[in-house]
Amino acid sequence: MGNTRLICDPNELRKLFLFEKLDDEQLAWLCKDGRVEMFEPGLVFREGDPATCFYVLMEGEVRLTKMSGGEEIELVRTEHVGSYSGAWTAYMGDKVEQTYTASFYVTRPSKFFVLDAGTFAKMMQEWFPMALHLLEGVFFGNRNANERIGQRERLLALGSLSAGLTHELNNPAAAAVRATSSLRERVAGMRHKLKMMAHGKFNSETMEALAQLQEEAAAQVAKAPTLTPLEAADREDELGDWLEDHSVANGWDIAPNFVQAGFDIDWMEKVHGTLSGCGGDVFEAAMRWLNYTVETELLMNEITDSTNRISSLVNAAKQYSQMDRAPFQVVDLHDLLDSTLVMLARKIGDDITVVKEYDPALPPVPCYAAELNQVWTNLIDNAVSAMAGRGTLIVRTYRENECAAVEIGDSGPGIPEEIRTRIFEPFFTTKPVGEGTGLGLDISFRIVVNKHHGDIRVESEPGNTRFIVRLPLEVAAPDAAQSTLAAAQSTTEGN
C-alpha cells in the first residue's frame, strides 16, 4: 500500500487531544522525530506482526479487527480525530511482547501522525516518567491480580470437583463393601445348607435336577426384567402366598429375591414338581438353597455395578484432567463434555435435567483438551448457578462450516442486555460478593479465542441462554517447543 509523506505542522498536532497539553518545544520535537503520512485504503498493520509504529488519526476513517475462529471480526470502525493504535505499549520495552494485538485498516484516504516505536518509548520515558510508572503499575498490577485470583479460582474449583468426585466414589465403594459383606454371609449359609442337604432325602437324580435348577437360577438373574415398583409388589404378594401355601416358612422373606431375579409361579411349580417326592422339609431346604444362589448372583451383580461405576468415575477424572496425555491433541469433544458432566454431577444435582444433543458426525478437534475442559466447567457451573439448581441444562454439538460448535444452554432467567457485552471482562460478575471472582468467563474467552483461535459468544432471553463456542477443525499442531511453552504458560495465564 502506497502512502505519501506530508509536512508536519506543530499547530496541527496541538489540535489532537493526545498532544493538546504539550508545549511548543515538545511539539517541535514530535514533528522532527515523527512524521505525517497519507495512507490509501487498505491494510496498515496485521495482528501478530512486530509492533514498529504508533499511529494517531488526523483525518479519514479506520477499522480495527481481530481473528476469531479463522475469521476477522471487526472490533471498531471510527473517524474520530485523535484515535490511536499500534505500538502503544512500546514504553514497556521487553517486559511485554511487542506485537500488534489487532489488524488496522484504512477505509478511505486518511492522514496519520506516525511515531516509530522506539521514538514513542523514548518520548514517554523522558516526558512522563511518573505517568510511565503509574501505567506500568496498573498494567502489571492488574495482570498479577488476574493471575493470583485466577489461581485461587482454579484451586477452589479443584476443591469443589474433588469433593464431588469423592462423594461420587464413596457411594459405589460403600455399596461394594456392603455387598461383599453380605455375599460372605450368603456363601457361608450355602455351605451350611449344603451340609444339611447332604443328610436329607436327596437321591442322585434329585441332586442332579436341583443342580440344574441352580444353574437356571444363576442364568436367570443375568437377564432379569426391570419391573416397576407396583409390578414388583404384585409379584411379591403372589409369590409369597404361593410359598406359604407350599409350607415354606417365612416365604415372604425370600419372595422379593426371586421376583428381583425374574422368577414367577410357573418356575416355582417346576421346582416343586422336580422335588415333589422328597417331602416338605426337603422342598423348603431346596428353596432356601436356591434363594442363596439367587442372592449371591444379585450381590455379585451389585459388586460388579459398583466397581464399574468406580472405574467409570476414575476414567472420567483421567479424561477430565488429561492425565498422562499430551497438552495438544486431536480429541472427540463429546468425550471431554461427558467427563466434565460426570465431574460436575453432584453440583448439577437431581433437580436439573441434562439434555445431550450430540452430532455423531462431528469430527475430532485439534485442541488443548485439559483447557477446554476448564471452559466447559466454567460454562456449566454458570448455567447451574443461573438456574438456582433447578431447570434444564442443554449440551449441544454440531458442525458449522469449518468449525465445531458447542452450545451450553440453560433455562434460567437470562442475561440482561445491558450487561451482555461485559460478561467476558476480567473481574466482572453478577454473583454476590464472595461467590464469584469474575474471571471464569474471562479465562474461558482467552482459552477459546487466544489459544484456540476460536470464538465464544452468548445469546440470551428469559428461559433460554446459550453460550456458543466455535473451534476450528483444522489447526496446525504446535511443535514440541511450543507445546512445552504452552504447558508452562497455562499456569500463569490462567488458561
Coordinates of C-alpha atoms in Angstrom, one line a residue:
M1 CA 0.0 0.0 0.0
G2 CA 1.4 3.3 -1.0
N3 CA 1.5 6.4 1.2
T4 CA 2.6 10.0 0.9
R5 CA 4.7 11.9 3.4
L6 CA 3.4 15.3 4.3
I7 CA 4.7 18.3 6.2
C8 CA 4.3 18.1 9.9
D9 CA 2.8 21.3 11.4
P10 CA 3.1 21.6 15.3
N11 CA -0.1 23.7 15.4
E12 CA -2.0 20.9 13.7
L13 CA -0.7 18.4 16.2
R14 CA -1.8 20.6 19.1
K15 CA -5.4 20.1 17.9
L16 CA -5.1 16.4 18.7
F17 CA -6.3 15.6 22.3
L18 CA -3.2 13.4 22.9
F19 CA -0.9 16.4 22.4
E20 CA -3.0 19.4 23.4
K21 CA -1.1 20.0 26.7
L22 CA 2.4 19.8 25.2
D23 CA 4.5 23.0 24.9
D24 CA 6.0 24.4 21.7
E25 CA 9.3 22.6 22.2
Q26 CA 7.7 19.2 22.7
L27 CA 5.5 19.7 19.6
A28 CA 8.6 20.7 17.6
W29 CA 10.3 17.5 18.8
L30 CA 7.4 15.4 17.7
C31 CA 7.5 17.0 14.2
K32 CA 11.2 16.5 14.0
D33 CA 11.3 12.8 15.1
G34 CA 7.8 11.8 13.9
R35 CA 6.1 12.2 10.5
V36 CA 2.7 12.9 9.0
E37 CA 1.6 10.4 6.2
M38 CA -1.3 10.0 4.0
F39 CA -2.4 6.4 3.6
E40 CA -4.5 4.9 0.8
P41 CA -7.3 2.4 1.7
G42 CA -6.0 -1.0 2.7
L43 CA -4.0 -2.7 5.5
V44 CA -1.8 -0.6 7.7
F45 CA -0.6 -3.4 10.0
R46 CA -1.6 -7.0 10.7
E47 CA -2.3 -8.7 14.1
G48 CA 0.7 -10.6 15.4
D49 CA 3.3 -8.7 13.4
P50 CA 6.1 -6.9 15.3
A51 CA 4.8 -3.6 16.6
T52 CA 7.0 -1.0 14.9
C53 CA 4.9 2.2 14.9
F54 CA 2.4 4.2 16.8
Y55 CA -0.4 5.8 14.7
V56 CA -2.7 8.8 15.5
L57 CA -5.6 9.5 13.2
M58 CA -5.7 13.1 11.9
E59 CA -8.4 12.7 9.3
G60 CA -10.1 9.9 7.5
E61 CA -11.5 6.6 8.8
V62 CA -10.0 3.4 10.2
R63 CA -11.2 -0.1 11.3
L64 CA -9.7 -2.4 13.8
T65 CA -10.2 -6.2 13.6
K66 CA -9.2 -9.4 15.4
M67 CA -9.0 -13.0 14.2
S68 CA -11.6 -15.3 15.7
G69 CA -12.4 -18.8 14.5
G70 CA -10.4 -18.3 11.3
E71 CA -12.4 -15.1 10.5
E72 CA -11.6 -11.4 11.0
I73 CA -14.0 -9.8 13.4
E74 CA -14.4 -6.1 13.3
L75 CA -13.9 -4.5 16.7
V76 CA -14.3 -0.8 15.9
R77 CA -14.7 1.5 12.9
T78 CA -14.1 5.2 13.6
E79 CA -13.3 8.5 12.0
H80 CA -12.8 10.2 15.4
V81 CA -9.8 12.5 15.1
G82 CA -7.1 11.6 17.6
S83 CA -7.9 7.9 17.7
Y84 CA -4.7 5.9 18.1
S85 CA -3.4 2.4 17.7
G86 CA -0.3 0.4 17.1
A87 CA 2.8 0.1 19.4
W88 CA 1.2 1.8 22.3
T89 CA 3.0 -0.4 24.9
A90 CA 6.4 0.3 23.4
Y91 CA 7.4 2.2 26.5
M92 CA 7.4 -1.0 28.5
G93 CA 10.2 -2.4 26.4
D94 CA 10.9 -6.1 26.6
K95 CA 8.7 -6.5 29.7
V96 CA 5.8 -7.3 27.4
E97 CA 5.5 -8.9 24.0
Q98 CA 5.8 -6.1 21.4
T99 CA 3.4 -7.3 18.7
Y100 CA 0.3 -5.7 17.2
T101 CA -2.7 -7.0 19.1
A102 CA -5.2 -6.4 16.2
S103 CA -5.2 -5.6 12.5
F104 CA -5.6 -2.0 11.4
Y105 CA -7.2 -0.9 8.1
V106 CA -7.8 2.4 6.3
T107 CA -11.2 2.6 4.6
R108 CA -10.6 5.8 2.7
P109 CA -7.6 8.1 2.2
S110 CA -6.6 9.0 5.7
K111 CA -3.9 11.1 7.3
F112 CA -1.9 9.9 10.4
F113 CA 0.8 11.2 12.7
V114 CA 3.3 8.3 12.9
L115 CA 6.0 7.7 15.6
D116 CA 8.4 4.8 15.4
A117 CA 8.0 2.5 18.4
G118 CA 11.5 3.4 19.8
T119 CA 10.8 7.2 19.4
F120 CA 7.4 6.8 21.1
A121 CA 9.0 4.9 24.0
K122 CA 11.8 7.5 24.4
M123 CA 9.2 10.3 24.5
M124 CA 7.1 8.5 27.2
Q125 CA 10.2 7.7 29.3
E126 CA 11.6 11.3 29.2
W127 CA 8.5 13.4 29.3
F128 CA 6.2 11.4 31.6
P129 CA 8.4 9.3 33.9
M130 CA 5.8 9.4 36.7
A131 CA 2.9 8.6 34.4
L132 CA 5.0 5.8 33.0
H133 CA 5.4 4.3 36.4
L134 CA 1.7 4.6 37.1
L135 CA 0.8 3.0 33.8
E136 CA 3.2 0.1 34.4
G137 CA 1.8 -0.3 37.9
V138 CA -1.7 -0.5 36.5
F139 CA -0.7 -2.9 33.7
F140 CA 1.3 -5.3 35.8
G141 CA -0.8 -4.9 38.9
N142 CA -3.9 -5.9 37.0
R143 CA -2.1 -8.8 35.4
N144 CA -0.7 -10.1 38.7
A145 CA -4.1 -9.7 40.4
N146 CA -5.7 -11.6 37.5
E147 CA -3.1 -14.4 37.9
R148 CA -3.4 -14.6 41.7
I149 CA -7.2 -14.6 41.7
G150 CA -7.2 -17.0 38.7
Q151 CA -5.0 -19.4 40.6
R152 CA -7.3 -19.2 43.6
E153 CA -10.4 -19.7 41.5
R154 CA -8.8 -22.8 39.9
L155 CA -7.9 -24.1 43.4
L156 CA -11.5 -23.5 44.6
A157 CA -12.9 -25.2 41.5
L158 CA -10.5 -28.1 42.0
G159 CA -11.6 -28.4 45.7
S160 CA -15.2 -28.4 44.6
L161 CA -14.6 -31.0 41.9
S162 CA -12.5 -33.2 44.3
A163 CA -15.3 -33.1 46.9
G164 CA -17.9 -34.0 44.3
L165 CA -15.7 -36.8 43.0
T166 CA -15.0 -38.1 46.5
H167 CA -18.8 -38.2 47.2
E168 CA -19.5 -39.9 43.9
L169 CA -16.8 -42.5 44.5
N170 CA -17.9 -43.1 48.1
N171 CA -21.4 -44.3 47.2
P172 CA -20.4 -47.2 44.9
A173 CA -17.4 -48.0 47.1
A174 CA -19.7 -48.3 50.2
A175 CA -22.2 -50.3 48.2
A176 CA -19.4 -52.7 47.1
V177 CA -18.3 -53.1 50.7
R178 CA -21.8 -53.8 51.9
A179 CA -22.4 -56.3 49.1
T180 CA -19.2 -58.1 49.8
S181 CA -20.0 -58.5 53.5
S182 CA -23.5 -59.8 52.6
L183 CA -22.0 -62.1 50.0
R184 CA -19.7 -63.6 52.6
E185 CA -22.6 -64.3 54.8
R186 CA -24.6 -65.9 52.0
V187 CA -21.7 -68.1 50.9
A188 CA -21.3 -69.3 54.5
G189 CA -25.1 -70.0 54.6
M190 CA -24.8 -72.0 51.3
R191 CA -22.0 -74.2 52.8
H192 CA -24.2 -74.8 55.9
K193 CA -27.3 -75.6 53.9
L194 CA -25.3 -77.9 51.6
K195 CA -24.2 -79.9 54.7
M196 CA -27.9 -80.1 55.9
M197 CA -29.0 -81.2 52.4
A198 CA -26.3 -83.9 52.3
H199 CA -28.1 -85.5 55.3
G200 CA -31.5 -85.2 53.7
K201 CA -33.6 -87.5 51.5
F202 CA -32.0 -86.5 48.2
N203 CA -31.1 -89.2 45.8
S204 CA -28.6 -88.7 43.0
E205 CA -31.3 -87.9 40.4
T206 CA -32.8 -85.3 42.6
M207 CA -29.5 -83.7 43.4
E208 CA -28.7 -83.6 39.7
A209 CA -32.1 -81.9 39.0
L210 CA -31.5 -79.5 41.8
A211 CA -28.1 -78.6 40.4
Q212 CA -29.7 -78.0 37.1
L213 CA -32.3 -75.7 38.7
Q214 CA -29.4 -73.9 40.4
E215 CA -27.8 -73.2 37.0
E216 CA -31.1 -72.0 35.6
A217 CA -31.5 -69.7 38.6
A218 CA -28.0 -68.2 38.2
A219 CA -28.6 -67.7 34.4
Q220 CA -32.0 -66.1 35.0
V221 CA -30.5 -63.4 37.3
A222 CA -28.4 -62.1 34.5
K223 CA -31.4 -61.5 32.3
A224 CA -34.0 -60.4 34.8
P225 CA -36.5 -57.9 33.5
T226 CA -36.8 -54.4 35.0
L227 CA -40.1 -54.1 36.9
T228 CA -41.9 -51.0 38.1
P229 CA -42.4 -50.8 41.9
L230 CA -46.1 -51.7 41.5
E231 CA -45.3 -54.7 39.3
A232 CA -42.7 -55.9 41.8
A233 CA -45.0 -55.5 44.7
D234 CA -47.8 -57.5 43.0
R235 CA -45.4 -60.4 42.1
E236 CA -44.0 -60.5 45.6
D237 CA -47.5 -60.8 47.0
E238 CA -48.3 -63.7 44.6
L239 CA -45.1 -65.5 45.2
G240 CA -45.2 -65.0 49.0
D241 CA -48.7 -66.5 49.0
W242 CA -47.6 -69.4 46.9
L243 CA -44.6 -70.2 49.2
E244 CA -46.9 -70.1 52.2
D245 CA -49.3 -72.5 50.5
H246 CA -46.4 -74.9 49.9
S247 CA -45.3 -74.9 53.6
V248 CA -42.2 -72.7 53.1
A249 CA -41.7 -70.9 56.5
N250 CA -41.3 -67.1 56.2
G251 CA -41.7 -67.3 52.4
W252 CA -42.3 -63.6 52.4
D253 CA -38.6 -63.0 53.3
I254 CA -37.3 -64.8 50.2
A255 CA -40.1 -63.9 47.7
P256 CA -38.5 -60.4 46.9
N257 CA -35.2 -62.1 45.9
F258 CA -36.9 -64.5 43.4
V259 CA -39.0 -61.6 42.0
Q260 CA -35.9 -59.4 41.5
A261 CA -34.3 -62.3 39.7
G262 CA -37.3 -62.6 37.3
F263 CA -38.9 -65.8 38.6
D264 CA -42.6 -66.4 38.6
I265 CA -45.0 -69.0 39.9
D266 CA -44.6 -71.2 36.8
W267 CA -40.9 -71.7 37.6
M268 CA -41.7 -72.4 41.2
E269 CA -44.2 -75.0 40.2
K270 CA -41.4 -76.6 38.1
V271 CA -39.1 -76.7 41.1
H272 CA -41.9 -78.2 43.3
G273 CA -42.6 -80.8 40.6
T274 CA -39.0 -81.8 40.5
L275 CA -38.8 -82.3 44.3
S276 CA -42.4 -83.4 44.9
G277 CA -41.3 -86.9 46.1
C278 CA -38.8 -85.6 48.6
G279 CA -41.1 -84.3 51.4
G280 CA -41.9 -80.8 52.6
D281 CA -38.8 -80.3 54.7
V282 CA -36.6 -81.2 51.7
F283 CA -38.5 -78.8 49.4
E284 CA -38.2 -76.0 51.9
A285 CA -34.4 -76.6 52.2
A286 CA -34.1 -76.7 48.4
M287 CA -36.0 -73.4 48.1
R288 CA -33.6 -71.8 50.6
W289 CA -30.7 -73.3 48.8
L290 CA -31.9 -71.8 45.5
N291 CA -32.5 -68.5 47.4
Y292 CA -28.9 -68.4 48.4
T293 CA -27.9 -68.9 44.8
V294 CA -30.1 -66.0 43.7
E295 CA -28.9 -63.8 46.4
T296 CA -25.2 -64.5 45.7
E297 CA -25.8 -63.7 42.0
L298 CA -27.6 -60.5 42.8
L299 CA -24.9 -59.4 45.2
M300 CA -22.2 -60.2 42.7
N301 CA -24.1 -58.1 40.1
E302 CA -24.2 -55.3 42.7
I303 CA -20.5 -55.5 43.3
T304 CA -19.9 -55.5 39.5
D305 CA -22.1 -52.5 39.0
S306 CA -20.4 -50.6 41.9
T307 CA -16.8 -51.4 40.7
N308 CA -17.8 -50.5 37.1
R309 CA -19.1 -47.2 38.4
I310 CA -15.9 -46.6 40.3
S311 CA -13.9 -47.4 37.2
S312 CA -16.1 -45.1 35.1
L313 CA -15.5 -42.2 37.5
V314 CA -11.8 -42.8 37.6
N315 CA -11.7 -42.8 33.8
A316 CA -13.8 -39.7 33.7
A317 CA -11.4 -38.0 36.1
K318 CA -8.4 -39.0 33.9
Q319 CA -10.2 -37.8 30.8
Y320 CA -11.1 -34.5 32.5
S321 CA -7.6 -33.8 33.8
Q322 CA -5.9 -35.3 30.7
M323 CA -3.5 -37.0 33.0
D324 CA -0.5 -38.6 31.2
R325 CA -1.6 -37.1 27.9
A326 CA 0.0 -34.5 25.6
P327 CA -1.3 -31.0 26.1
F328 CA -2.1 -30.6 22.4
Q329 CA -4.0 -33.5 20.8
V330 CA -6.9 -34.4 18.4
V331 CA -9.9 -35.4 20.6
D332 CA -13.6 -36.2 20.4
L333 CA -15.3 -33.2 22.0
H334 CA -18.1 -35.5 23.3
D335 CA -15.6 -37.3 25.5
L336 CA -14.5 -34.1 27.0
L337 CA -18.1 -32.9 27.6
D338 CA -19.1 -36.2 29.1
S339 CA -16.2 -36.3 31.5
T340 CA -17.0 -32.7 32.6
L341 CA -20.6 -33.6 33.2
V342 CA -19.5 -36.6 35.3
M343 CA -17.2 -34.5 37.4
L344 CA -19.9 -31.9 37.9
A345 CA -22.7 -34.4 38.5
R346 CA -23.0 -33.6 42.2
K347 CA -23.1 -29.9 41.6
I348 CA -25.7 -30.3 38.9
G349 CA -27.9 -32.3 41.2
D350 CA -31.1 -34.2 40.7
D351 CA -33.4 -31.2 40.0
I352 CA -31.6 -30.2 36.8
T353 CA -32.4 -32.3 33.7
V354 CA -29.4 -32.7 31.5
V355 CA -30.2 -33.0 27.8
K356 CA -27.4 -34.0 25.5
E357 CA -27.8 -33.3 21.7
Y358 CA -24.6 -34.5 20.2
D359 CA -23.8 -34.6 16.5
P360 CA -22.5 -38.1 15.9
A361 CA -20.8 -36.9 12.6
L362 CA -18.8 -34.2 14.3
P363 CA -15.1 -34.9 13.6
P364 CA -12.4 -34.9 16.2
V365 CA -10.9 -31.4 17.0
P366 CA -7.3 -30.5 17.5
C367 CA -7.0 -28.7 20.8
Y368 CA -5.6 -28.3 24.3
A369 CA -8.1 -30.8 25.8
A370 CA -7.5 -30.1 29.5
E371 CA -8.0 -26.4 29.0
L372 CA -11.2 -26.9 27.0
N373 CA -12.5 -28.9 30.0
Q374 CA -11.9 -25.8 32.1
V375 CA -14.1 -23.9 29.6
W376 CA -16.9 -26.5 29.8
T377 CA -16.6 -26.4 33.6
N378 CA -17.0 -22.6 33.8
L379 CA -19.9 -22.5 31.4
I380 CA -21.8 -25.4 33.0
D381 CA -21.1 -24.0 36.5
N382 CA -22.5 -20.6 35.5
A383 CA -25.6 -22.3 33.9
V384 CA -26.3 -24.3 37.1
S385 CA -25.9 -21.1 39.2
A386 CA -28.2 -19.2 36.8
M387 CA -30.9 -21.8 37.3
A388 CA -30.5 -21.8 41.1
G389 CA -30.2 -25.6 40.9
R390 CA -33.5 -26.3 39.1
G391 CA -34.2 -26.4 35.3
T392 CA -32.9 -27.9 32.1
L393 CA -29.2 -27.9 31.0
I394 CA -28.7 -28.5 27.3
V395 CA -25.3 -29.5 25.9
R396 CA -25.4 -29.5 22.1
T397 CA -22.7 -30.0 19.4
Y398 CA -22.8 -29.5 15.7
R399 CA -20.7 -28.6 12.7
E400 CA -20.8 -25.0 11.4
N401 CA -18.7 -24.5 8.2
E402 CA -15.1 -25.3 9.2
C403 CA -15.7 -25.1 12.9
A404 CA -17.0 -27.4 15.6
A405 CA -19.7 -25.7 17.7
V406 CA -20.6 -26.5 21.3
E407 CA -23.6 -24.9 23.0
I408 CA -24.1 -24.8 26.7
G409 CA -27.7 -23.7 27.3
D410 CA -29.8 -23.2 30.4
S411 CA -33.4 -22.4 31.2
G412 CA -32.5 -19.7 33.7
P413 CA -33.8 -16.1 33.8
G414 CA -31.3 -14.9 31.1
I415 CA -28.6 -12.2 31.0
P416 CA -29.9 -8.6 30.8
E417 CA -29.0 -7.0 27.5
E418 CA -27.3 -4.0 29.2
I419 CA -24.6 -6.3 30.7
R420 CA -24.3 -8.8 28.0
T421 CA -21.4 -7.0 26.3
R422 CA -19.4 -7.0 29.6
I423 CA -19.6 -10.6 30.8
F424 CA -16.3 -11.6 29.3
E425 CA -14.5 -8.7 31.0
P426 CA -12.0 -9.6 33.8
F427 CA -13.5 -9.3 37.3
F428 CA -17.0 -8.6 36.0
T429 CA -19.5 -10.8 37.8
T430 CA -23.2 -10.7 38.6
K431 CA -22.8 -13.1 41.6
P432 CA -23.0 -11.8 45.2
V433 CA -19.7 -10.7 46.8
G434 CA -17.6 -13.6 47.8
E435 CA -19.3 -16.1 45.4
G436 CA -17.7 -15.0 42.1
T437 CA -14.4 -13.5 41.0
G438 CA -15.5 -12.5 37.5
L439 CA -12.6 -14.5 35.9
G440 CA -14.4 -17.7 34.8
L441 CA -15.7 -16.3 31.5
D442 CA -12.5 -14.2 31.0
I443 CA -10.4 -17.3 31.3
S444 CA -12.8 -19.2 29.0
F445 CA -12.6 -16.4 26.5
R446 CA -8.8 -16.4 26.5
I447 CA -8.6 -20.2 26.2
V448 CA -11.1 -20.3 23.2
V449 CA -10.1 -17.1 21.4
N450 CA -6.4 -16.6 22.2
K451 CA -5.2 -20.1 22.4
H452 CA -7.5 -22.0 20.0
H453 CA -8.3 -19.1 17.6
G454 CA -11.9 -19.8 18.1
D455 CA -14.9 -17.8 19.1
I456 CA -17.2 -17.7 22.1
R457 CA -20.5 -15.7 22.2
V458 CA -23.7 -15.6 24.2
E459 CA -27.3 -15.4 23.1
S460 CA -29.8 -14.9 25.8
E461 CA -33.5 -14.4 26.5
P462 CA -35.6 -15.4 29.6
G463 CA -35.7 -19.2 29.7
N464 CA -33.1 -19.7 27.0
T465 CA -29.4 -18.6 27.5
R466 CA -26.8 -20.2 25.2
F467 CA -23.1 -19.9 25.3
I468 CA -21.8 -20.9 21.9
V469 CA -18.1 -22.0 21.5
R470 CA -16.7 -22.4 18.0
L471 CA -13.4 -24.2 17.4
P472 CA -11.6 -24.5 14.1
L473 CA -11.5 -28.1 12.8
E474 CA -8.1 -27.5 11.1
V475 CA -5.3 -26.1 13.3
A476 CA -1.6 -26.7 12.8
A477 CA -0.2 -28.7 15.7
P478 CA 2.4 -26.7 17.7
D479 CA 5.9 -28.1 17.6
A480 CA 7.5 -29.6 20.7
A481 CA 9.0 -26.3 21.9
Q482 CA 5.7 -24.5 21.6
S483 CA 3.8 -27.3 23.4
T484 CA 6.3 -27.1 26.3
L485 CA 5.9 -23.3 26.4
A486 CA 2.1 -23.6 26.3
A487 CA 2.1 -26.0 29.2
A488 CA 4.4 -23.7 31.2
Q489 CA 2.3 -20.7 30.4
S490 CA -1.0 -22.4 31.3
T491 CA -0.4 -21.8 35.0
T492 CA 0.5 -18.1 34.7
E493 CA -2.1 -17.2 32.1
G494 CA -5.0 -18.8 33.9
N495 CA -5.7 -21.0 30.9

